[in-house]
Amino acid sequence: MRLPLFTALLALAFLAGCGSSNTPPPAPPPPKIANAVTGRVMLREPRELSQQARLELSVIDVANPGLVLAQTVITPANQPPISFNLPIDTSKVDPRRTYAVETKLVDGDRRYLPVLQYPVLTNKAPSQVEIIIAPEATPAEKMYDEFKKTFGQIGGMKTFNGSSLNDQSTVAWDAFTYNNKIKVVREITDLDNDKGRITFKMAYQNDAPWVVQKEESPAGSNHPFATTKVGWDENGQLVLKQKVANGQNSEVSTDEAKAMFAHAQQAYTTASAKLPKK
């Protein structure tokens, strides 16, 4: 009795195995690639832009930025948020790769760049994005920041000083050196007859004036009514040329920049003549 029952169970198991299939379920279709990337570009903080503002947009391969799927230029781009639409040739999109919107807004010397990377199209990334951009420091601002850092380091430099007197003013200066090279000269001129004070802060690179700041103050006051900043790059090109007088901003003239350069050169020569020997 047991043998027929065992045979029947074995037969049922065999028939059940024959009824099952080892074929995996079909793979889901690849996600559809959008035929356009759209969105808006907005400033992180409100700022007035000029009529010359230009917005450059492109969809690039993150691993190979030279591979551009789409690009456009919008001008004037002075009234954000700015909408955009970039048509995409989907046949050129590789679903395995990562793409992003590259954004740059240029207004004069100022550039505005994205605060984040904005992927699109593949790897479940959207095709519609809202891009936030923020201002990048201008070359002049970067130069002046480096100048301030240099002055912040004078406490660790060797120093020496001097003074002079003429029928119009009294001049006192101190110079700061690193590796026996003059890096900074600070000069204070008190004009006779209570005509005020002029303070120069001068920094040097490769024995030549690099950044010069001039402050003009009334007699008996440490608050300047005018501050002039000029600076030159390694090729001698004037990069920093800002003047603030009585609350008004203006650009330093070529003649005034040349005069400040010459003054800094003379200050360097005067200090070099008294540079302590090693």
Short mmCIF file of C-alpha atoms in Angstrom, two decimals:
data_model
loop_
_atom_site.label_atom_id
_atom_site.label_comp_id
_atom_site.label_asym_id
_atom_site.label_seq_id
_atom_site.Cartn_x
_atom_site.Cartn_y
_atom_site.Cartn_z
CA MET A 1 0.00 0.00 0.00
CA ARG A 2 2.84 2.41 0.77
CA LEU A 3 4.60 1.95 -2.60
CA PRO A 4 1.67 3.03 -4.77
CA LEU A 5 1.13 6.07 -2.57
CA PHE A 6 4.81 7.09 -2.84
CA THR A 7 4.68 6.61 -6.62
CA ALA A 8 1.61 8.82 -6.88
CA LEU A 9 3.25 11.60 -4.88
CA LEU A 10 6.39 11.41 -7.00
CA ALA A 11 4.30 11.67 -10.15
CA LEU A 12 2.49 14.75 -8.83
CA ALA A 13 5.82 16.43 -7.97
CA PHE A 14 7.11 15.68 -11.45
CA LEU A 15 4.02 17.11 -13.07
CA ALA A 16 4.29 20.26 -10.89
CA GLY A 17 7.92 20.74 -11.92
CA CYS A 18 7.02 20.41 -15.57
CA GLY A 19 4.34 23.05 -15.16
CA SER A 20 6.78 25.69 -13.78
CA SER A 21 9.12 27.86 -15.90
CA ASN A 22 12.67 29.10 -15.18
CA THR A 23 12.32 32.00 -17.66
CA PRO A 24 12.81 35.39 -15.82
CA PRO A 25 10.12 38.05 -16.22
CA PRO A 26 10.75 40.55 -19.03
CA ALA A 27 12.92 43.58 -18.10
CA PRO A 28 11.08 46.88 -17.78
CA PRO A 29 11.58 49.23 -20.74
CA PRO A 30 14.28 51.92 -20.30
CA PRO A 31 12.94 55.25 -19.04
CA LYS A 32 11.94 57.66 -21.75
CA ILE A 33 14.43 60.50 -22.31
CA ALA A 34 12.88 63.99 -22.38
CA ASN A 35 13.27 65.86 -25.66
CA ALA A 36 13.90 69.19 -23.89
CA VAL A 37 15.44 70.61 -20.73
CA THR A 38 13.48 73.53 -19.34
CA GLY A 39 13.50 75.68 -16.23
CA ARG A 40 14.36 79.02 -14.73
CA VAL A 41 17.55 80.75 -13.58
CA MET A 42 17.34 83.00 -10.53
CA LEU A 43 19.72 84.96 -8.33
CA ARG A 44 20.35 83.71 -4.80
CA GLU A 45 20.11 87.32 -3.62
CA PRO A 46 18.45 90.22 -5.44
CA ARG A 47 20.90 92.39 -7.35
CA GLU A 48 20.60 95.00 -10.07
CA LEU A 49 21.91 93.84 -13.43
CA SER A 50 22.76 95.91 -16.48
CA GLN A 51 21.35 95.70 -20.01
CA GLN A 52 24.63 94.01 -21.01
CA ALA A 53 24.01 90.99 -18.78
CA ARG A 54 24.33 87.73 -20.76
CA LEU A 55 23.15 84.26 -19.73
CA GLU A 56 24.93 81.21 -21.19
CA LEU A 57 23.29 77.79 -20.82
CA SER A 58 24.32 74.34 -22.04
CA VAL A 59 23.54 70.70 -21.31
CA ILE A 60 26.81 68.81 -20.98
CA ASP A 61 28.15 65.36 -20.21
CA VAL A 62 29.51 65.72 -16.66
CA ALA A 63 32.41 63.33 -17.32
CA ASN A 64 33.18 64.94 -20.67
CA PRO A 65 32.20 68.65 -20.58
CA GLY A 66 33.25 69.06 -24.19
CA LEU A 67 30.26 66.93 -25.21
CA VAL A 68 27.40 69.44 -25.47
CA LEU A 69 23.87 68.24 -26.11
CA ALA A 70 22.31 71.71 -26.34
CA GLN A 71 23.24 75.33 -25.71
CA THR A 72 21.86 78.84 -25.91
CA VAL A 73 22.65 82.45 -25.00
CA ILE A 74 19.99 84.78 -23.61
CA THR A 75 20.51 88.55 -23.74
CA PRO A 76 19.71 90.85 -22.14
CA ALA A 77 19.47 88.72 -19.02
CA ASN A 78 18.88 91.49 -16.53
CA GLN A 79 15.47 90.55 -15.15
CA PRO A 80 15.63 87.20 -13.33
CA PRO A 81 14.07 84.72 -12.95
CA ILE A 82 14.88 83.89 -16.56
CA SER A 83 13.07 81.01 -18.27
CA PHE A 84 14.82 78.75 -20.76
CA ASN A 85 14.06 75.84 -23.10
CA LEU A 86 16.85 73.65 -24.50
CA PRO A 87 15.70 71.12 -27.14
CA ILE A 88 17.46 67.74 -26.83
CA ASP A 89 18.28 65.22 -29.58
CA THR A 90 17.43 62.09 -27.59
CA SER A 91 19.40 59.87 -29.99
CA LYS A 92 22.59 61.44 -28.59
CA VAL A 93 21.73 60.72 -24.97
CA ASP A 94 23.37 57.70 -23.33
CA PRO A 95 21.14 56.55 -20.42
CA ARG A 96 24.22 55.27 -18.60
CA ARG A 97 25.88 58.68 -18.45
CA THR A 98 25.25 61.76 -16.29
CA TYR A 99 24.27 65.11 -17.77
CA ALA A 100 23.89 68.53 -16.17
CA VAL A 101 22.99 72.10 -17.02
CA GLU A 102 26.05 74.35 -17.14
CA THR A 103 25.11 77.96 -16.38
CA LYS A 104 27.01 81.26 -16.43
CA LEU A 105 25.65 84.79 -16.24
CA VAL A 106 28.13 87.54 -17.15
CA ASP A 107 27.58 91.22 -16.36
CA GLY A 108 30.68 93.31 -17.00
CA ASP A 109 33.53 91.97 -14.83
CA ARG A 110 31.11 90.02 -12.67
CA ARG A 111 30.25 86.36 -13.19
CA TYR A 112 27.35 84.51 -11.58
CA LEU A 113 27.68 80.73 -11.24
CA PRO A 114 25.40 77.95 -9.91
CA VAL A 115 25.52 77.21 -6.21
CA LEU A 116 24.95 73.49 -6.96
CA GLN A 117 25.26 71.07 -9.84
CA TYR A 118 21.94 70.49 -11.62
CA PRO A 119 21.78 66.98 -13.22
CA VAL A 120 19.13 66.31 -15.85
CA LEU A 121 17.72 63.65 -18.22
CA THR A 122 19.25 60.38 -16.94
CA ASN A 123 19.56 58.40 -13.70
CA LYS A 124 16.09 59.55 -12.63
CA ALA A 125 17.13 63.20 -12.89
CA PRO A 126 14.41 65.66 -13.96
CA SER A 127 14.18 67.51 -17.24
CA GLN A 128 12.90 70.66 -15.56
CA VAL A 129 15.12 72.51 -13.08
CA GLU A 130 15.27 75.76 -11.17
CA ILE A 131 18.87 76.96 -11.10
CA ILE A 132 20.13 79.31 -8.39
CA ILE A 133 23.23 81.35 -9.19
CA ALA A 134 25.43 83.56 -7.00
CA PRO A 135 28.07 86.20 -7.76
CA GLU A 136 31.70 85.19 -8.04
CA ALA A 137 34.37 87.60 -6.82
CA THR A 138 35.78 89.75 -9.62
CA PRO A 139 39.54 89.72 -10.38
CA ALA A 140 39.76 93.12 -8.65
CA GLU A 141 38.00 91.81 -5.54
CA LYS A 142 40.22 88.73 -5.43
CA MET A 143 43.30 90.95 -5.71
CA TYR A 144 42.17 93.21 -2.89
CA ASP A 145 41.37 90.20 -0.67
CA GLU A 146 44.93 88.93 -1.21
CA PHE A 147 46.23 92.41 -0.41
CA LYS A 148 44.34 92.41 2.90
CA LYS A 149 45.72 88.96 3.71
CA THR A 150 49.24 90.26 3.07
CA PHE A 151 48.71 93.15 5.47
CA GLY A 152 47.31 90.71 8.00
CA GLN A 153 50.66 88.90 7.99
CA ILE A 154 52.91 91.88 8.77
CA GLY A 155 53.02 90.86 12.44
CA GLY A 156 55.25 87.96 11.42
CA MET A 157 57.58 90.07 9.26
CA LYS A 158 60.69 92.03 10.16
CA THR A 159 60.21 95.78 10.22
CA PHE A 160 62.19 99.01 10.04
CA ASN A 161 61.14 102.63 9.65
CA GLY A 162 62.07 106.15 8.70
CA SER A 163 60.76 109.69 8.44
CA SER A 164 61.25 112.97 6.61
CA LEU A 165 60.24 116.59 6.96
CA ASN A 166 59.70 119.41 4.48
CA ASP A 167 58.01 122.80 4.45
CA GLN A 168 54.61 121.29 3.61
CA SER A 169 54.36 118.02 5.49
CA THR A 170 55.79 115.43 7.85
CA VAL A 171 56.18 111.89 6.55
CA ALA A 172 56.64 108.75 8.65
CA TRP A 173 56.88 105.25 7.19
CA ASP A 174 57.56 101.69 8.19
CA ALA A 175 58.52 98.82 5.93
CA PHE A 176 58.00 95.09 6.42
CA THR A 177 60.24 92.40 4.97
CA TYR A 178 60.16 88.67 4.43
CA ASN A 179 63.35 86.81 3.47
CA ASN A 180 65.02 90.23 3.36
CA LYS A 181 62.63 91.39 0.61
CA ILE A 182 60.36 94.37 1.11
CA LYS A 183 56.76 93.20 0.95
CA VAL A 184 54.84 96.12 2.44
CA VAL A 185 55.40 99.83 3.07
CA ARG A 186 53.01 101.87 5.18
CA GLU A 187 53.36 105.66 4.94
CA ILE A 188 51.58 108.46 6.81
CA THR A 189 51.82 112.08 5.67
CA ASP A 190 50.54 114.86 7.92
CA LEU A 191 50.00 118.00 5.90
CA ASP A 192 50.90 121.32 7.49
CA ASN A 193 48.34 123.94 8.48
CA ASP A 194 45.78 121.27 9.44
CA LYS A 195 45.20 120.31 5.82
CA GLY A 196 44.69 116.69 6.72
CA ARG A 197 46.42 113.34 6.53
CA ILE A 198 47.25 110.98 3.66
CA THR A 199 47.88 107.31 4.43
CA PHE A 200 49.40 104.93 1.89
CA LYS A 201 49.43 101.15 2.22
CA MET A 202 51.63 99.67 -0.48
CA ALA A 203 52.31 96.00 -1.22
CA TYR A 204 54.91 94.68 -3.63
CA GLN A 205 55.52 91.59 -5.74
CA ASN A 206 58.76 90.91 -7.59
CA ASP A 207 60.13 94.29 -6.41
CA ALA A 208 57.33 96.18 -8.16
CA PRO A 209 54.17 97.85 -6.88
CA TRP A 210 51.32 95.35 -6.72
CA VAL A 211 48.45 96.96 -4.78
CA VAL A 212 48.34 100.51 -3.43
CA GLN A 213 45.65 101.96 -1.18
CA LYS A 214 45.47 105.68 -0.48
CA GLU A 215 43.28 107.16 2.26
CA GLU A 216 42.66 110.89 2.60
CA SER A 217 41.39 112.11 5.98
CA PRO A 218 40.58 115.48 7.52
CA ALA A 219 42.94 116.85 10.16
CA GLY A 220 42.40 115.17 13.52
CA SER A 221 40.25 112.35 12.10
CA ASN A 222 40.92 108.71 11.33
CA HIS A 223 37.89 108.45 9.07
CA PRO A 224 38.87 108.95 5.42
CA PHE A 225 36.63 110.97 3.14
CA ALA A 226 38.27 109.36 0.11
CA THR A 227 39.81 105.92 -0.46
CA THR A 228 41.57 105.00 -3.68
CA LYS A 229 42.63 101.44 -4.54
CA VAL A 230 44.77 100.43 -7.50
CA GLY A 231 46.44 97.14 -8.36
CA TRP A 232 48.34 95.55 -11.23
CA ASP A 233 48.64 91.94 -12.34
CA GLU A 234 51.91 90.18 -13.16
CA ASN A 235 51.76 91.57 -16.69
CA GLY A 236 51.48 95.14 -15.46
CA GLN A 237 47.82 95.47 -16.41
CA LEU A 238 45.68 97.65 -14.15
CA VAL A 239 43.09 95.33 -12.55
CA LEU A 240 41.99 97.15 -9.41
CA LYS A 241 40.94 100.78 -10.00
CA GLN A 242 38.33 101.82 -7.48
CA LYS A 243 37.77 105.15 -5.77
CA VAL A 244 35.22 106.00 -3.11
CA ALA A 245 34.92 109.70 -2.27
CA ASN A 246 32.19 111.14 -0.07
CA GLY A 247 30.16 107.97 -0.54
CA GLN A 248 30.37 108.02 -4.34
CA ASN A 249 32.03 105.20 -6.31
CA SER A 250 34.07 105.92 -9.40
CA GLU A 251 36.83 104.41 -11.51
CA VAL A 252 40.37 105.61 -11.01
CA SER A 253 41.72 107.49 -14.01
CA THR A 254 44.77 106.26 -15.87
CA ASP A 255 46.77 109.34 -14.83
CA GLU A 256 45.92 108.90 -11.14
CA ALA A 257 46.85 105.20 -11.28
CA LYS A 258 50.21 106.10 -12.87
CA ALA A 259 50.85 108.69 -10.16
CA MET A 260 50.13 106.16 -7.41
CA PHE A 261 52.38 103.60 -9.09
CA ALA A 262 55.20 106.16 -9.23
CA HIS A 263 54.64 107.07 -5.56
CA ALA A 264 54.85 103.40 -4.57
CA GLN A 265 58.03 102.98 -6.60
CA GLN A 266 59.63 105.95 -4.82
CA ALA A 267 58.56 104.61 -1.43
CA TYR A 268 60.16 101.28 -2.30
CA THR A 269 63.39 103.01 -3.34
CA THR A 270 63.47 105.04 -0.12
CA ALA A 271 62.89 101.96 2.03
CA SER A 272 65.41 99.88 0.10
CA ALA A 273 68.11 102.42 0.85
CA LYS A 274 67.61 101.77 4.58
CA LEU A 275 67.02 98.03 4.34
CA PRO A 276 69.00 96.43 7.20
CA LYS A 277 71.76 94.14 6.06
CA LYS A 278 71.46 90.48 6.91
#
